[in-house]
Short mmCIF file of N, CA, C and O in Angstrom, two decimals:
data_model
loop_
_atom_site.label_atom_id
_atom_site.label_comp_id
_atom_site.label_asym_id
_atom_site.label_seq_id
_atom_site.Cartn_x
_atom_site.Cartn_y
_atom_site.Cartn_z
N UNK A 14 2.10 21.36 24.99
CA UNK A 14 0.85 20.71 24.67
C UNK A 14 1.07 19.74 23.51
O UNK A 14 1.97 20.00 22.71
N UNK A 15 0.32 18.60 23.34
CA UNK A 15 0.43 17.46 22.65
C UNK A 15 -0.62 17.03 21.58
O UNK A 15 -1.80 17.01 21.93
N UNK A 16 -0.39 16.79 20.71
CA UNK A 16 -2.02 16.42 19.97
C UNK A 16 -1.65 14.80 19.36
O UNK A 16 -0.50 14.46 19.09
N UNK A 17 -2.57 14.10 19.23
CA UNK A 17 -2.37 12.92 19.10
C UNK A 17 -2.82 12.91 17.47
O UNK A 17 -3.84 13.49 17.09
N UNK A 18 -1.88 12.16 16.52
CA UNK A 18 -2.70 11.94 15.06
C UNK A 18 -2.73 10.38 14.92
O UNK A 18 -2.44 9.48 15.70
N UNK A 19 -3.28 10.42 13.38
CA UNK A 19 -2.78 8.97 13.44
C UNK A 19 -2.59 8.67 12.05
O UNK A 19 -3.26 9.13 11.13
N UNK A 20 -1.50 7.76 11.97
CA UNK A 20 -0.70 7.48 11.08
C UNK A 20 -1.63 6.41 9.91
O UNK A 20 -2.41 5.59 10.39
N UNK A 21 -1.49 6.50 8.65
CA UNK A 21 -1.61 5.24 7.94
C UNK A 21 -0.50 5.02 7.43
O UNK A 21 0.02 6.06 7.03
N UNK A 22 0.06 4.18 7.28
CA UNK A 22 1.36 3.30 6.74
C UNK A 22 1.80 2.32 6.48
O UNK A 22 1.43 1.60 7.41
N UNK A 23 2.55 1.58 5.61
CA UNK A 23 2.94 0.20 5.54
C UNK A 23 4.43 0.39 6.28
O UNK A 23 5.41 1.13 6.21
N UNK A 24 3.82 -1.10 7.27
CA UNK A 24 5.43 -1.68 8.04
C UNK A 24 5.81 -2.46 7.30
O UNK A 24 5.35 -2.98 6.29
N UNK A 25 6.92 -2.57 7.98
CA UNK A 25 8.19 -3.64 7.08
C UNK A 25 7.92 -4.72 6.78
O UNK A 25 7.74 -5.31 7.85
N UNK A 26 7.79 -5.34 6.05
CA UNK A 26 7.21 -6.85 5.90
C UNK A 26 8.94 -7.36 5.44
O UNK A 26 9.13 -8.57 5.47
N UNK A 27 9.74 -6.77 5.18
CA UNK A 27 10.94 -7.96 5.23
C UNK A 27 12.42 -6.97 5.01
O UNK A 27 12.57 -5.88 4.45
N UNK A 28 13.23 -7.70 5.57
CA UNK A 28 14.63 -6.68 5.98
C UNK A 28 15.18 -5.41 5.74
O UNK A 28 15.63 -4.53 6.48
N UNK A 29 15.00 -5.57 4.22
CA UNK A 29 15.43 -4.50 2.89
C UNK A 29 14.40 -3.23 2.76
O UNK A 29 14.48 -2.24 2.03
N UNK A 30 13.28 -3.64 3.86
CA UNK A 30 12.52 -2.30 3.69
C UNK A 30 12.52 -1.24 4.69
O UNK A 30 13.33 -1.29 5.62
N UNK A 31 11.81 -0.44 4.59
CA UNK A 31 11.91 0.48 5.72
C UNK A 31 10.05 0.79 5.91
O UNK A 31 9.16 0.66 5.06
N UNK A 32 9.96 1.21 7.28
CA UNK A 32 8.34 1.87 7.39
C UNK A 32 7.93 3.23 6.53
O UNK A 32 8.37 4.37 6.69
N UNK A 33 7.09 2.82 5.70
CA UNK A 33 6.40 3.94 4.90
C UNK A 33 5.07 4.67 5.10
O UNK A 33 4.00 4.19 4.73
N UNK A 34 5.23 6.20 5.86
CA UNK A 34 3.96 6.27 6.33
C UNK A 34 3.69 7.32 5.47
O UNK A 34 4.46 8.25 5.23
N UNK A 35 1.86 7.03 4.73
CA UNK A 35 1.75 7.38 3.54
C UNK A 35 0.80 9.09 4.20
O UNK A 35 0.57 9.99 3.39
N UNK A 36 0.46 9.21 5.46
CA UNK A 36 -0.24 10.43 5.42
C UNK A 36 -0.51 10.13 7.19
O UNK A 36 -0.04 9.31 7.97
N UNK A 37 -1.50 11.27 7.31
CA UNK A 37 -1.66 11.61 8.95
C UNK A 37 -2.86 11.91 9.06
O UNK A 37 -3.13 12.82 8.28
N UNK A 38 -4.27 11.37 10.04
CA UNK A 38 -5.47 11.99 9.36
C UNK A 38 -5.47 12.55 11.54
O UNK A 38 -4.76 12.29 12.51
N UNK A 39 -6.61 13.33 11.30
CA UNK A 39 -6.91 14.05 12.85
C UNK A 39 -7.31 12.86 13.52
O UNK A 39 -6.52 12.59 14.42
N UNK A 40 -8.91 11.48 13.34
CA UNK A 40 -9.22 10.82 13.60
C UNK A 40 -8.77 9.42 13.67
O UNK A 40 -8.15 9.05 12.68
N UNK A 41 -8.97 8.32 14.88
CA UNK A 41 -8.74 7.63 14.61
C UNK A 41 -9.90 6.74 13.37
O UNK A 41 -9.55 5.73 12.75
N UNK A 42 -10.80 7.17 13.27
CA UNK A 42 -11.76 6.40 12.52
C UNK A 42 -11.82 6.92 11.12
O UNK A 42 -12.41 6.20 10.32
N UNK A 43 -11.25 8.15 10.65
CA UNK A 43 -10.81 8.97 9.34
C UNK A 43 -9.61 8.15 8.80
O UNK A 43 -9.57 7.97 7.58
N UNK A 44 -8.55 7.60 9.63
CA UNK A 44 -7.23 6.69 9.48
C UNK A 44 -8.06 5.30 8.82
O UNK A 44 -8.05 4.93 7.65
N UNK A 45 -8.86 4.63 10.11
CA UNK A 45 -9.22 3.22 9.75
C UNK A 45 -9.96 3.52 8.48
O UNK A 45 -9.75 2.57 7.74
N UNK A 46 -10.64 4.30 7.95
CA UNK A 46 -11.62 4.26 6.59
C UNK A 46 -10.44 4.60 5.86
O UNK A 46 -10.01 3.46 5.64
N UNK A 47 -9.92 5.09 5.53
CA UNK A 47 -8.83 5.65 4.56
C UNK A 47 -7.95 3.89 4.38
O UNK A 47 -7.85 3.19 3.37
N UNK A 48 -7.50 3.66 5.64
CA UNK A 48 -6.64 2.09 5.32
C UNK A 48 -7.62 1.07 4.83
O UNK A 48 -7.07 0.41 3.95
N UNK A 49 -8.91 0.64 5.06
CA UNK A 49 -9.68 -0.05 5.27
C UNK A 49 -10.30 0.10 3.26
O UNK A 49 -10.71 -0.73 2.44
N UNK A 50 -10.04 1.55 3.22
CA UNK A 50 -9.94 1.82 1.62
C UNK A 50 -9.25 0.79 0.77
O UNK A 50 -9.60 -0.22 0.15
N UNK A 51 -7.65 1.74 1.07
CA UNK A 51 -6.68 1.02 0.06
C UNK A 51 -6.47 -0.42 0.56
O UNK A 51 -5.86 -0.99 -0.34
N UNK A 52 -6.67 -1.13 1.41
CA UNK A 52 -6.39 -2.73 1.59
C UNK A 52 -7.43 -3.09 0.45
O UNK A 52 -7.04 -3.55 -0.62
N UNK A 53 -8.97 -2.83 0.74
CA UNK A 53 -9.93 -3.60 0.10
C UNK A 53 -9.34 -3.14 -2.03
O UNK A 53 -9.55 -3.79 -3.05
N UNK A 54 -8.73 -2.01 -1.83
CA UNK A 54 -8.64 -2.27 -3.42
C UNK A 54 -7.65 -3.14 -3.49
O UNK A 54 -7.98 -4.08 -4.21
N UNK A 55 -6.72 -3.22 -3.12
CA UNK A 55 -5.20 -4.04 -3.43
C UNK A 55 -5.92 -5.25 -3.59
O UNK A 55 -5.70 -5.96 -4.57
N UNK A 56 -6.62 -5.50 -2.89
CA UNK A 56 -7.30 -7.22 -3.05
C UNK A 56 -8.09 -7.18 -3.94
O UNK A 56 -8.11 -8.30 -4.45
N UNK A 57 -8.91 -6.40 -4.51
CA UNK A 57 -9.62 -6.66 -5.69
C UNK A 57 -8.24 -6.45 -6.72
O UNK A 57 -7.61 -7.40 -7.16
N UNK A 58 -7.98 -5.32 -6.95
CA UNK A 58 -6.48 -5.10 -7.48
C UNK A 58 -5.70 -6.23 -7.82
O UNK A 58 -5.26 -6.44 -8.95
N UNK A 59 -5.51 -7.06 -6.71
CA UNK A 59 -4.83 -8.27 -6.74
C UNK A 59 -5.32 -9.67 -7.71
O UNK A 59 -4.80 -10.46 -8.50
N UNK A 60 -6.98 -9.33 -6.95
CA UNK A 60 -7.90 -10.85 -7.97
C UNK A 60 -7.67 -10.38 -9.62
O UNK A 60 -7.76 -11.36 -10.35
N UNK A 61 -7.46 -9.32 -10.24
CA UNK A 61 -7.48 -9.20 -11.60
C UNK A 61 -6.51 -9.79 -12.03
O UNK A 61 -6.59 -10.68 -12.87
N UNK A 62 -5.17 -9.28 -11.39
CA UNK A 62 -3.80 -9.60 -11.97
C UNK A 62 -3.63 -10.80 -12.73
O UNK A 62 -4.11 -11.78 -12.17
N UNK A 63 -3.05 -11.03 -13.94
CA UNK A 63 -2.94 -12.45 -14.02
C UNK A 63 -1.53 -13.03 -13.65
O UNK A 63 -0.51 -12.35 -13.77
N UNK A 64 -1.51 -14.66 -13.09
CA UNK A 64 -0.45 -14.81 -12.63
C UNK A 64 0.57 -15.07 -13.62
O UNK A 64 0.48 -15.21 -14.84
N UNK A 65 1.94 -15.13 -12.55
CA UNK A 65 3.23 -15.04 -13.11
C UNK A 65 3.69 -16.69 -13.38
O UNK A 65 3.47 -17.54 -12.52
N UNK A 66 4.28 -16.98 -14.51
CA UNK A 66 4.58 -18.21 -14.34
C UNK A 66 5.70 -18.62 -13.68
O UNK A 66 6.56 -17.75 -13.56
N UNK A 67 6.06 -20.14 -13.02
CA UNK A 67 6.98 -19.73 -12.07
C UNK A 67 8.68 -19.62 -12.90
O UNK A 67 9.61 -19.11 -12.27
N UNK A 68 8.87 -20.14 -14.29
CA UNK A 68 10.08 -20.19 -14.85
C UNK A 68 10.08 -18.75 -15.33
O UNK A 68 9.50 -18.27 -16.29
N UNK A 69 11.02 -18.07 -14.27
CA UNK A 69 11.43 -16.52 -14.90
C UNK A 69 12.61 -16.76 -16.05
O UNK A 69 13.06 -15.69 -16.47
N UNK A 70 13.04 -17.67 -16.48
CA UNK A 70 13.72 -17.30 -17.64
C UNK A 70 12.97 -17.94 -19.09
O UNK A 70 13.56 -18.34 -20.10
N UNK A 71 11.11 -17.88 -18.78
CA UNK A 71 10.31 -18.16 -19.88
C UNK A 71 10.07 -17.12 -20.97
O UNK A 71 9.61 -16.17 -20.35
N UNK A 72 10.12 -16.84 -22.03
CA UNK A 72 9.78 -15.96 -22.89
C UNK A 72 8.07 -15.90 -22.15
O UNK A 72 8.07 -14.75 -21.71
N UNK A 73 6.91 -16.41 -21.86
CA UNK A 73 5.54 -16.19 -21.43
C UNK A 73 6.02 -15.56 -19.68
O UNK A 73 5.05 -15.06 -19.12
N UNK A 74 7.04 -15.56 -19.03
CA UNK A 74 6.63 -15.27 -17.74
C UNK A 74 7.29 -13.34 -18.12
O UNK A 74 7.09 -12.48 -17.26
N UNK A 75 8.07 -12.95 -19.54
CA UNK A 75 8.60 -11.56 -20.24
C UNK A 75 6.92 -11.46 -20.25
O UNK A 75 6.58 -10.58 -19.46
N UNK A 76 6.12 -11.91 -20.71
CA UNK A 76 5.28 -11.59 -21.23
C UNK A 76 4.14 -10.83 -20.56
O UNK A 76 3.66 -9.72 -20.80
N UNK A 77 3.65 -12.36 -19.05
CA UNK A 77 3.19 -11.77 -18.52
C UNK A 77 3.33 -10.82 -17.23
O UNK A 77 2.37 -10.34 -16.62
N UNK A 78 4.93 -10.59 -16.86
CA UNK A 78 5.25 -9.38 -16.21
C UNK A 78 4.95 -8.12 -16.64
O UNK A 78 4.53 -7.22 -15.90
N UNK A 79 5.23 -8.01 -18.30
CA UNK A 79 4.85 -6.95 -19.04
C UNK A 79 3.26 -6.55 -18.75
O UNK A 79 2.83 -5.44 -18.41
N UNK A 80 2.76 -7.35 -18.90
CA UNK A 80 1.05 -7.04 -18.80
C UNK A 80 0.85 -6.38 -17.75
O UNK A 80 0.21 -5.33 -17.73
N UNK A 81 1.53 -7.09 -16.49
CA UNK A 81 1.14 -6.58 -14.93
C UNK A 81 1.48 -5.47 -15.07
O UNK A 81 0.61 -4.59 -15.15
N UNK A 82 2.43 -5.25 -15.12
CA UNK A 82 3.26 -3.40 -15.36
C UNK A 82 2.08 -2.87 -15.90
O UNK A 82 1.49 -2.13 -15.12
N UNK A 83 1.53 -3.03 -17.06
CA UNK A 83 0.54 -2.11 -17.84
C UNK A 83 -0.36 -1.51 -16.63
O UNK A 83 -0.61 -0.37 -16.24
N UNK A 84 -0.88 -3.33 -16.07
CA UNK A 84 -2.02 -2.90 -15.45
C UNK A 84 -1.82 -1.94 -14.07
O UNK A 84 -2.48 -0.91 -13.91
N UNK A 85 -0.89 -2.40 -13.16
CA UNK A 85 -0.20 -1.38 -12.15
C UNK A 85 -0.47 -0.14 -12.59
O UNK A 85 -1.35 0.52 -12.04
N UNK A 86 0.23 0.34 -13.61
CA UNK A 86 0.30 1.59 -14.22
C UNK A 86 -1.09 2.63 -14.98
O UNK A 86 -1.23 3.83 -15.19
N UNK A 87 -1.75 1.69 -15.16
CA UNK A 87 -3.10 2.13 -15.43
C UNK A 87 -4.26 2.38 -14.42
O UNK A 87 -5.30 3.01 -14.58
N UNK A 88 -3.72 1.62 -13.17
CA UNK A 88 -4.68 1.30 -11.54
C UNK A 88 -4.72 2.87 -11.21
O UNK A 88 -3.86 3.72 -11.44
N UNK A 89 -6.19 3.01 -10.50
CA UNK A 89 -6.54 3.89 -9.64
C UNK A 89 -6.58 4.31 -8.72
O UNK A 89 -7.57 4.96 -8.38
N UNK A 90 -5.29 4.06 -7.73
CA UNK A 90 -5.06 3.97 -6.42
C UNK A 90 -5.99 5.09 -5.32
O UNK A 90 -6.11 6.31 -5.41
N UNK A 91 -6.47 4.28 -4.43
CA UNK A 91 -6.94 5.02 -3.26
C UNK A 91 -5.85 6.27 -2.78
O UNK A 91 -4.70 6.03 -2.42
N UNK A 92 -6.53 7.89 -2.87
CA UNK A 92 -5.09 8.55 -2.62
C UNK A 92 -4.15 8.88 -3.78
O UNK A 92 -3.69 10.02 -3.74
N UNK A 93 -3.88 8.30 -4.56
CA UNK A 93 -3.04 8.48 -5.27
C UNK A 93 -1.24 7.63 -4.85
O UNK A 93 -0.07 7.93 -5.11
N UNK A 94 -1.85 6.58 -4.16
CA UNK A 94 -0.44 5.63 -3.83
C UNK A 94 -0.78 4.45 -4.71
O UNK A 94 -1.88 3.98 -5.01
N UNK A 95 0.61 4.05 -5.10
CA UNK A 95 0.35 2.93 -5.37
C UNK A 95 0.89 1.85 -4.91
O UNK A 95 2.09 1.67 -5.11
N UNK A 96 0.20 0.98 -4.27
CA UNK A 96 0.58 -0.49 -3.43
C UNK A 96 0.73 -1.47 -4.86
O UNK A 96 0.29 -2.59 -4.61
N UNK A 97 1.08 -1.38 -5.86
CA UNK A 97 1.32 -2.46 -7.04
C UNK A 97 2.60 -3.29 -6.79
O UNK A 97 2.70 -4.38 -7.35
N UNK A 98 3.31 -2.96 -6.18
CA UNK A 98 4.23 -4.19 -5.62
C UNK A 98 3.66 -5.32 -4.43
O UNK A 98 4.17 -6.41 -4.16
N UNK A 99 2.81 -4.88 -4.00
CA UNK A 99 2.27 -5.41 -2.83
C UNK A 99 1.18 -6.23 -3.27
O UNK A 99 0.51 -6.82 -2.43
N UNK A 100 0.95 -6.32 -4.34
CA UNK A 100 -0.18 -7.26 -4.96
C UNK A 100 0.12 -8.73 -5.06
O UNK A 100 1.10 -9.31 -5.52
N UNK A 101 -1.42 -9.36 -4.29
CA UNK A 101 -1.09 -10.42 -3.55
C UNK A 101 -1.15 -10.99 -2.07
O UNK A 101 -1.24 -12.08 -1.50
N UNK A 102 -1.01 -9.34 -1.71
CA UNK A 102 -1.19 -9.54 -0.15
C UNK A 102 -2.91 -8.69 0.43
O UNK A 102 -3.63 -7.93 -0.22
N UNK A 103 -2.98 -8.89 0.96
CA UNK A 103 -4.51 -9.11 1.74
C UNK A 103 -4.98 -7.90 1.91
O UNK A 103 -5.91 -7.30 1.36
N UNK A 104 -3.71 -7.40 3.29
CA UNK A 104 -3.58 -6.68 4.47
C UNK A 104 -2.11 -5.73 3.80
O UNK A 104 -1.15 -6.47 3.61
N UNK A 105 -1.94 -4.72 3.56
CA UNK A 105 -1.01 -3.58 3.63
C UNK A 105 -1.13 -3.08 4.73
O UNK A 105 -0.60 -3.41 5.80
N UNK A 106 -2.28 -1.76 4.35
CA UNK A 106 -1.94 -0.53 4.42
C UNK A 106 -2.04 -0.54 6.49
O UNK A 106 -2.88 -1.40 6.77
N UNK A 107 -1.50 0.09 7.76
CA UNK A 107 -1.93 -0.24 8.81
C UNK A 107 -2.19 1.29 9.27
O UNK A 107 -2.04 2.23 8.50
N UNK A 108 -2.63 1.45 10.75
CA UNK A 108 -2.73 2.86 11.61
C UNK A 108 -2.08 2.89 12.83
O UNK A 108 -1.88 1.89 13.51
N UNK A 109 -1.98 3.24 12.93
CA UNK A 109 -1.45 3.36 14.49
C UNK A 109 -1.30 5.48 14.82
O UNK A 109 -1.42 6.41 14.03
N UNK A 110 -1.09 5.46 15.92
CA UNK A 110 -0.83 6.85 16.75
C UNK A 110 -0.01 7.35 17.05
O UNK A 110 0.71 6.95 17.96
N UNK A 111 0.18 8.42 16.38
CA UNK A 111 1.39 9.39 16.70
C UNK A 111 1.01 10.70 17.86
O UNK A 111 -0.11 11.15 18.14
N UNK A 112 2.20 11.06 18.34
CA UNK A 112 1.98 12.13 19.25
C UNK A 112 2.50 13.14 18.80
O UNK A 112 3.67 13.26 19.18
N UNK A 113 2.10 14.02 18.08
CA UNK A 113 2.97 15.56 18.02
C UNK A 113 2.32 16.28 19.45
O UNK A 113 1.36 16.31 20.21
N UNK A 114 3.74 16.86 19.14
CA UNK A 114 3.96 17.97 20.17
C UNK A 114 4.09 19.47 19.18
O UNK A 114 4.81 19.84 18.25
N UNK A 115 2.82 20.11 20.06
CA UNK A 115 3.05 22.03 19.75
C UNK A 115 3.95 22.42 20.43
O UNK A 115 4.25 22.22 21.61
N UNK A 116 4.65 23.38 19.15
CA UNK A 116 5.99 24.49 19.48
C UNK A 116 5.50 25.28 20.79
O UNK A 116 4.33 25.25 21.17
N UNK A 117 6.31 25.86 21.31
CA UNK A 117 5.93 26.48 22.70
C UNK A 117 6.11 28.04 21.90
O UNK A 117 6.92 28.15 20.98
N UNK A 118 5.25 29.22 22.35
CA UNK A 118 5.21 30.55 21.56
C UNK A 118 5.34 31.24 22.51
O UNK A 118 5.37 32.46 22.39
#
């Protein structure tokens, strides 16, 4: 026998990464509110940040990396994850469906 879950997770957005799936809910509509969560904070999350300047060997771009770190580190993540590298982007967190299978007894 089979039960279907469903996944929330971030896919790969570029070579060096791998798929990170952050939990498993029973519903598909318990999944979409849970992702539909942490996307909408990352984007508010995101509008606070202040930006980076683009000369990384500026004494102000030491400066304001430092800040971001603070703020990352101080954020309230949906869950208890934190998407602070991902700040900037829109769309993270995704769902999709998994199939477990029950042990046979």
């Amino acid at each position: 026998m089979s039960q279907k879950v469903w996944a929330v997770y971030r896919p790969v957005n570029c070579p060096e990464e791998s798929e990170t799936v952050y939990f498993a809910c029973l519903t598909e509509a318990q999944a979409d509110h849970c992702a539909a969560k942490m996307n909408a904070y990352l984007r508010r999350f995101s509008d606070r940040l202040p930006p980076l300047p683009w000369d990384i060997n500026s004494p102000e771009f030491d400066a304001a990396y430092t800040k971001r770190e603070q703020i990352v580190k101080k954020a309230r993540w949906p869950f208890g994850i934190d998407l602070g590298w991902d700040a900037g982007h829109s769309e993270v967190v995704k769902v999709k469906p998994l199939l477990v299978r029950s042990p046979r007894i």
